[in-house]
Every structure is written in C-alpha cells, then in structure tokens.
Amino acid sequence: MRKAEDDYSVHSGHTDHIISSYATYEEYLDAQISAKDLYYLEDENLARQLVELGYRGSGETLRREEFETRKKAAEIVRVQKAKAMHKTLASQGKDLSESPFLQELADREEMVRNGKLTSIIFIRDRNRKGQEISGYIDYAHRLKTEHFEVYFERKKKLLPRPTDLSFYNWETQTPTSNPTPNFQVIADNEAGLLFKNKRDRKIINVDPKADPGDNSRRVEIKSPEYMQIVIYDHVTRRKA
C-alpha cells in the first residue's frame, strides 16, 4: 500500500511540474519532439500526434483532456493564492540605499507580481565555497516561490541556483537549464542562449552584442555586492 501511495505521489508531482512548465498542450507535445523526428517526419502536426499517442517522447504522455483539466485547476488555485496574498510588497519599507541592485528589484516588484512585466536576472558572483557561478533567474517565478523579504532585508544574498532558468558553475563546469511557468529555454541554437516568453511567445536574446528582442530591454547594473548583474525586462502582451 505504501509503495502505491509513493508511486502516485511521484506521478502526481511529475504531472504538476508538467502543468506548471508548459502554457499549452501543444507546447508540452513540442518539448518531446526532437530535431531528428522533424527531419524524418517533415510534419510538425504528425510529430505531435505521434507524441500524443505515445510513440514518441519519454514516459507516459498526458492526454489533452487531463492536461487541460489540470491546467484549469492550477489556474484556479493560482488566482486564489493571488487574492489571498498580502498586498504589502516584500520590498516595502526596506532601506535599499546601499544596494542599487535591490533597489532595481524593488522598482520592478509590483509590475512583475501583477504580470505586466517579466524580468530575467543574470547574476555572476561567487557561492559560499568561493566558486564562480552565473545564471539566469526568472524574477516572477522566484517571487512566487520564495519569501523575498530576506533578500530585501539583506539577510540572504540572491544567487542563481541549478533550478533556475540557467545555471553554470565555472569550477565544476556543471551547466543546467529549466523551463519556468514564464519562460522556455532554447539552448541549442546558433544564436546562443535564448528564452521564449510563454505568454506572448516573444524571444529574449541575452547576447550582450545583440538586440534583446521585441518589447525587451537590457539593463546592466553596478552593485558593490556582485561581480556582474544584468536585468532583461520584457513587457508581456498576450498573443491574440
């Protein structure tokens, strides 16, 4: 009985991760289609059908009805949580005069929380072991999953993690990348690392020599407590 409960818990947790990571069922199917599949099939819709039928992808594929039902349920929970959230911003009333970076985060907090703005934070610094690390953080996702007061009170330092959009440890040479509810990571690309906004499907290019993309801007911030900080702001507009 215990094993059955554990198996259900693992499956449920995996399903919840899928629901939170993909904005649409088509996006979920596309994530399981390889470049090789498209090369041989030459038809994106056929490739999606094969994934939906379980002939492609890894593990058991969620049916469209289950995906959409869970997606609606997750949205109801999200709205309820948003309504229940304390209206006071995490940065409100905090003295941020000694940290230009935290001030920049505070300036964006309200717009990011209400969905009018998404921001990707690039940080390069050292961890507690003295190892140089860098990564791209989905600010909105972190705001929703953490108590940010500790960062604004400077009790804790905001650093990238292996669970963020992108993370790299320069000493161990360990890279990781993960989708979030707001962004899809496009790593295997000639243009380098790209992020696709899941709401309006616009691409954010983080190459400092390139244009960041439509409705996006790149802001470099000098702050004494970090080696390097860049914020990529994207004004979200839902695709019609």
CSV table of C-alpha atoms in Angstrom, one decimal:
chain,number,residue,atom,x,y,z
A,1,MET,CA,0.0,0.0,0.0
A,2,ARG,CA,2.8,2.4,0.9
A,3,LYS,CA,4.5,1.8,-2.5
A,4,ALA,CA,1.3,2.5,-4.3
A,5,GLU,CA,0.9,5.8,-2.4
A,6,ASP,CA,4.6,6.7,-3.1
A,7,ASP,CA,4.2,5.9,-6.9
A,8,TYR,CA,1.0,8.1,-7.0
A,9,SER,CA,2.8,10.9,-5.2
A,10,VAL,CA,5.8,10.8,-7.7
A,11,HIS,CA,3.4,10.6,-10.7
A,12,SER,CA,1.3,13.5,-9.3
A,13,GLY,CA,4.4,15.6,-8.6
A,14,HIS,CA,5.7,15.0,-12.1
A,15,THR,CA,2.4,15.9,-13.6
A,16,ASP,CA,2.2,19.1,-11.6
A,17,HIS,CA,5.7,20.0,-12.9
A,18,ILE,CA,4.5,19.5,-16.5
A,19,ILE,CA,1.4,21.6,-15.9
A,20,SER,CA,3.4,24.5,-14.5
A,21,SER,CA,6.1,24.3,-17.1
A,22,TYR,CA,4.1,24.4,-20.3
A,23,ALA,CA,1.5,27.1,-21.2
A,24,THR,CA,-0.4,24.9,-23.8
A,25,TYR,CA,-0.8,21.3,-24.6
A,26,GLU,CA,0.9,21.8,-28.0
A,27,GLU,CA,3.9,23.3,-26.2
A,28,TYR,CA,4.0,20.2,-24.0
A,29,LEU,CA,4.0,17.9,-27.1
A,30,ASP,CA,6.6,20.1,-28.9
A,31,ALA,CA,9.0,19.7,-26.0
A,32,GLN,CA,9.1,15.9,-26.6
A,33,ILE,CA,9.8,16.2,-30.3
A,34,SER,CA,13.4,16.0,-31.3
A,35,ALA,CA,15.0,17.7,-34.3
A,36,LYS,CA,15.6,14.2,-35.7
A,37,ASP,CA,11.8,13.5,-35.5
A,38,LEU,CA,11.0,16.6,-37.5
A,39,TYR,CA,13.8,15.8,-40.0
A,40,TYR,CA,12.3,12.4,-40.8
A,41,LEU,CA,8.6,13.2,-40.5
A,42,GLU,CA,8.7,16.6,-42.1
A,43,ASP,CA,5.4,17.4,-40.4
A,44,GLU,CA,5.0,19.1,-37.0
A,45,ASN,CA,1.4,18.1,-36.6
A,46,LEU,CA,2.1,14.5,-37.4
A,47,ALA,CA,5.0,14.6,-34.9
A,48,ARG,CA,2.6,15.9,-32.2
A,49,GLN,CA,0.1,13.2,-33.0
A,50,LEU,CA,2.7,10.5,-32.5
A,51,VAL,CA,3.7,12.0,-29.1
A,52,GLU,CA,0.1,12.2,-28.1
A,53,LEU,CA,-0.4,8.5,-29.0
A,54,GLY,CA,2.7,7.6,-27.0
A,55,TYR,CA,5.0,6.7,-29.9
A,56,ARG,CA,7.4,9.5,-29.2
A,57,GLY,CA,8.7,11.2,-26.0
A,58,SER,CA,9.7,9.7,-22.7
A,59,GLY,CA,7.4,8.2,-20.2
A,60,GLU,CA,3.6,8.2,-20.3
A,61,THR,CA,2.1,11.1,-22.3
A,62,LEU,CA,-0.7,13.1,-20.7
A,63,ARG,CA,-3.9,13.2,-22.7
A,64,ARG,CA,-5.2,16.6,-23.8
A,65,GLU,CA,-8.3,16.3,-21.5
A,66,GLU,CA,-6.2,15.6,-18.4
A,67,PHE,CA,-3.7,18.3,-19.3
A,68,GLU,CA,-6.4,21.0,-19.8
A,69,THR,CA,-8.4,19.9,-16.7
A,70,ARG,CA,-5.3,20.1,-14.5
A,71,LYS,CA,-4.3,23.4,-16.1
A,72,LYS,CA,-7.7,24.9,-15.3
A,73,ALA,CA,-7.5,23.6,-11.7
A,74,ALA,CA,-4.0,25.0,-11.3
A,75,GLU,CA,-5.1,28.4,-12.6
A,76,ILE,CA,-8.0,28.5,-10.1
A,77,VAL,CA,-5.5,27.7,-7.3
A,78,ARG,CA,-3.1,30.4,-8.6
A,79,VAL,CA,-5.9,33.1,-8.6
A,80,GLN,CA,-7.0,32.1,-5.1
A,81,LYS,CA,-3.4,32.4,-3.9
A,82,ALA,CA,-3.0,35.7,-5.6
A,83,LYS,CA,-6.2,37.0,-3.9
A,84,ALA,CA,-5.0,35.7,-0.5
A,85,MET,CA,-1.6,37.2,-0.9
A,86,HIS,CA,-0.8,40.0,1.4
A,87,LYS,CA,-0.9,43.2,-0.5
A,88,THR,CA,2.2,44.7,1.0
A,89,LEU,CA,5.2,44.3,-1.3
A,90,ALA,CA,8.2,42.4,0.1
A,91,SER,CA,10.4,45.5,-0.6
A,92,GLN,CA,8.1,48.0,1.0
A,93,GLY,CA,9.6,50.0,3.8
A,94,LYS,CA,13.1,48.5,3.3
A,95,ASP,CA,16.2,50.7,3.3
A,96,LEU,CA,17.9,49.8,-0.1
A,97,SER,CA,20.1,52.8,-0.3
A,98,GLU,CA,23.3,50.7,-0.1
A,99,SER,CA,22.3,48.3,-2.9
A,100,PRO,CA,21.5,49.6,-6.3
A,101,PHE,CA,20.6,46.0,-7.4
A,102,LEU,CA,18.0,45.5,-4.7
A,103,GLN,CA,16.6,49.0,-5.5
A,104,GLU,CA,16.2,47.9,-9.1
A,105,LEU,CA,14.3,44.7,-8.0
A,106,ALA,CA,12.1,46.8,-5.7
A,107,ASP,CA,11.2,49.2,-8.6
A,108,ARG,CA,10.0,46.2,-10.6
A,109,GLU,CA,8.4,44.1,-7.9
A,110,GLU,CA,4.8,45.3,-8.3
A,111,MET,CA,4.7,45.2,-12.1
A,112,VAL,CA,6.3,41.7,-12.0
A,113,ARG,CA,3.8,40.4,-9.4
A,114,ASN,CA,0.8,41.7,-11.4
A,115,GLY,CA,2.1,40.2,-14.6
A,116,LYS,CA,2.6,43.4,-16.6
A,117,LEU,CA,6.4,42.8,-16.7
A,118,THR,CA,8.7,39.8,-16.7
A,119,SER,CA,12.3,40.1,-15.8
A,120,ILE,CA,15.2,37.8,-16.3
A,121,ILE,CA,18.1,38.5,-13.9
A,122,PHE,CA,21.6,37.5,-14.9
A,123,ILE,CA,24.0,37.2,-12.0
A,124,ARG,CA,27.7,36.3,-11.9
A,125,ASP,CA,29.3,36.0,-8.5
A,126,ARG,CA,30.8,33.5,-6.1
A,127,ASN,CA,29.0,31.0,-3.9
A,128,ARG,CA,29.8,30.2,-0.3
A,129,LYS,CA,32.6,27.8,-1.4
A,130,GLY,CA,34.2,30.7,-3.3
A,131,GLN,CA,33.3,29.1,-6.7
A,132,GLU,CA,32.4,31.4,-9.5
A,133,ILE,CA,28.8,30.8,-10.6
A,134,SER,CA,26.5,32.5,-13.0
A,135,GLY,CA,22.9,32.1,-14.1
A,136,TYR,CA,19.6,33.5,-15.4
A,137,ILE,CA,16.8,33.9,-12.8
A,138,ASP,CA,13.1,34.2,-13.6
A,139,TYR,CA,12.3,37.0,-11.2
A,140,ALA,CA,8.5,36.4,-11.2
A,141,HIS,CA,8.9,32.7,-10.5
A,142,ARG,CA,11.2,33.3,-7.6
A,143,LEU,CA,8.9,35.9,-6.2
A,144,LYS,CA,6.0,33.4,-6.2
A,145,THR,CA,8.0,30.6,-4.7
A,146,GLU,CA,10.1,32.4,-2.1
A,147,HIS,CA,9.7,34.9,0.8
A,148,PHE,CA,11.7,37.8,-0.7
A,149,GLU,CA,11.7,39.8,2.5
A,150,VAL,CA,15.0,38.1,3.5
A,151,TYR,CA,16.7,39.4,0.3
A,152,PHE,CA,15.4,42.9,0.7
A,153,GLU,CA,16.4,42.9,4.3
A,154,ARG,CA,19.9,41.7,3.2
A,155,LYS,CA,19.7,38.7,5.5
A,156,LYS,CA,20.2,36.5,2.4
A,157,LYS,CA,22.0,37.1,-0.9
A,158,LEU,CA,20.1,36.4,-4.1
A,159,LEU,CA,22.2,34.0,-6.2
A,160,PRO,CA,21.4,31.7,-9.2
A,161,ARG,CA,20.6,28.0,-8.4
A,162,PRO,CA,20.7,24.8,-10.5
A,163,THR,CA,16.9,25.0,-10.5
A,164,ASP,CA,16.8,28.4,-12.2
A,165,LEU,CA,16.3,29.1,-15.9
A,166,SER,CA,20.0,28.6,-16.5
A,167,PHE,CA,22.9,27.9,-14.1
A,168,TYR,CA,26.7,27.4,-14.6
A,169,ASN,CA,29.4,26.6,-12.1
A,170,TRP,CA,32.7,27.7,-13.6
A,171,GLU,CA,34.8,25.5,-11.4
A,172,THR,CA,32.9,22.2,-11.8
A,173,GLN,CA,31.8,23.2,-15.3
A,174,THR,CA,28.3,22.0,-14.5
A,175,PRO,CA,25.5,23.6,-16.6
A,176,THR,CA,21.8,23.2,-16.0
A,177,SER,CA,18.7,24.7,-17.6
A,178,ASN,CA,15.0,24.5,-16.7
A,179,PRO,CA,11.7,25.9,-18.0
A,180,THR,CA,9.6,28.0,-15.7
A,181,PRO,CA,5.9,29.0,-15.9
A,182,ASN,CA,7.0,32.1,-17.7
A,183,PHE,CA,9.9,31.1,-20.0
A,184,GLN,CA,11.1,28.3,-22.2
A,185,VAL,CA,14.8,27.8,-22.5
A,186,ILE,CA,16.2,27.5,-26.1
A,187,ALA,CA,19.8,26.3,-25.5
A,188,ASP,CA,20.7,24.5,-28.8
A,189,ASN,CA,20.7,27.5,-31.1
A,190,GLU,CA,23.2,29.2,-33.4
A,191,ALA,CA,22.3,32.5,-31.8
A,192,GLY,CA,23.3,31.2,-28.4
A,193,LEU,CA,21.1,31.0,-25.3
A,194,LEU,CA,17.6,32.3,-25.9
A,195,PHE,CA,14.4,32.5,-23.7
A,196,LYS,CA,10.9,32.4,-25.1
A,197,ASN,CA,8.2,34.1,-23.1
A,198,LYS,CA,5.3,31.7,-22.7
A,199,ARG,CA,2.6,34.4,-22.6
A,200,ASP,CA,3.3,36.2,-25.9
A,201,ARG,CA,5.9,33.8,-27.3
A,202,LYS,CA,8.4,36.6,-27.9
A,203,ILE,CA,12.1,35.7,-27.9
A,204,ILE,CA,14.5,37.3,-25.4
A,205,ASN,CA,18.1,37.3,-26.7
A,206,VAL,CA,20.6,37.6,-23.8
A,207,ASP,CA,23.7,38.1,-26.1
A,208,PRO,CA,25.1,41.5,-25.0
A,209,LYS,CA,26.0,42.3,-28.6
A,210,ALA,CA,22.5,41.5,-29.9
A,211,ASP,CA,19.2,43.3,-29.7
A,212,PRO,CA,17.3,41.7,-26.8
A,213,GLY,CA,14.1,41.5,-28.9
A,214,ASP,CA,10.6,43.0,-29.2
A,215,ASN,CA,9.3,44.7,-26.1
A,216,SER,CA,12.5,43.9,-24.3
A,217,ARG,CA,15.4,45.9,-22.9
A,218,ARG,CA,18.8,45.1,-21.3
A,219,VAL,CA,19.8,46.9,-18.2
A,220,GLU,CA,23.3,46.5,-16.7
A,221,ILE,CA,23.6,47.3,-13.0
A,222,LYS,CA,26.6,48.1,-11.0
A,223,SER,CA,26.2,47.0,-7.4
A,224,PRO,CA,29.1,46.5,-4.9
A,225,GLU,CA,28.0,43.2,-3.6
A,226,TYR,CA,28.1,41.4,-7.0
A,227,MET,CA,30.6,40.7,-9.8
A,228,GLN,CA,28.1,41.3,-12.6
A,229,ILE,CA,24.4,41.9,-12.9
A,230,VAL,CA,22.2,42.4,-16.0
A,231,ILE,CA,18.4,42.5,-16.0
A,232,TYR,CA,16.4,41.7,-19.1
A,233,ASP,CA,12.9,43.3,-18.9
A,234,HIS,CA,10.1,42.2,-21.1
A,235,VAL,CA,6.7,43.9,-21.3
A,236,THR,CA,4.3,41.0,-21.7
A,237,ARG,CA,1.5,41.2,-24.2
A,238,ARG,CA,-0.7,38.1,-24.6
A,239,LYS,CA,-0.7,36.8,-28.2
A,240,ALA,CA,-4.0,37.4,-29.9
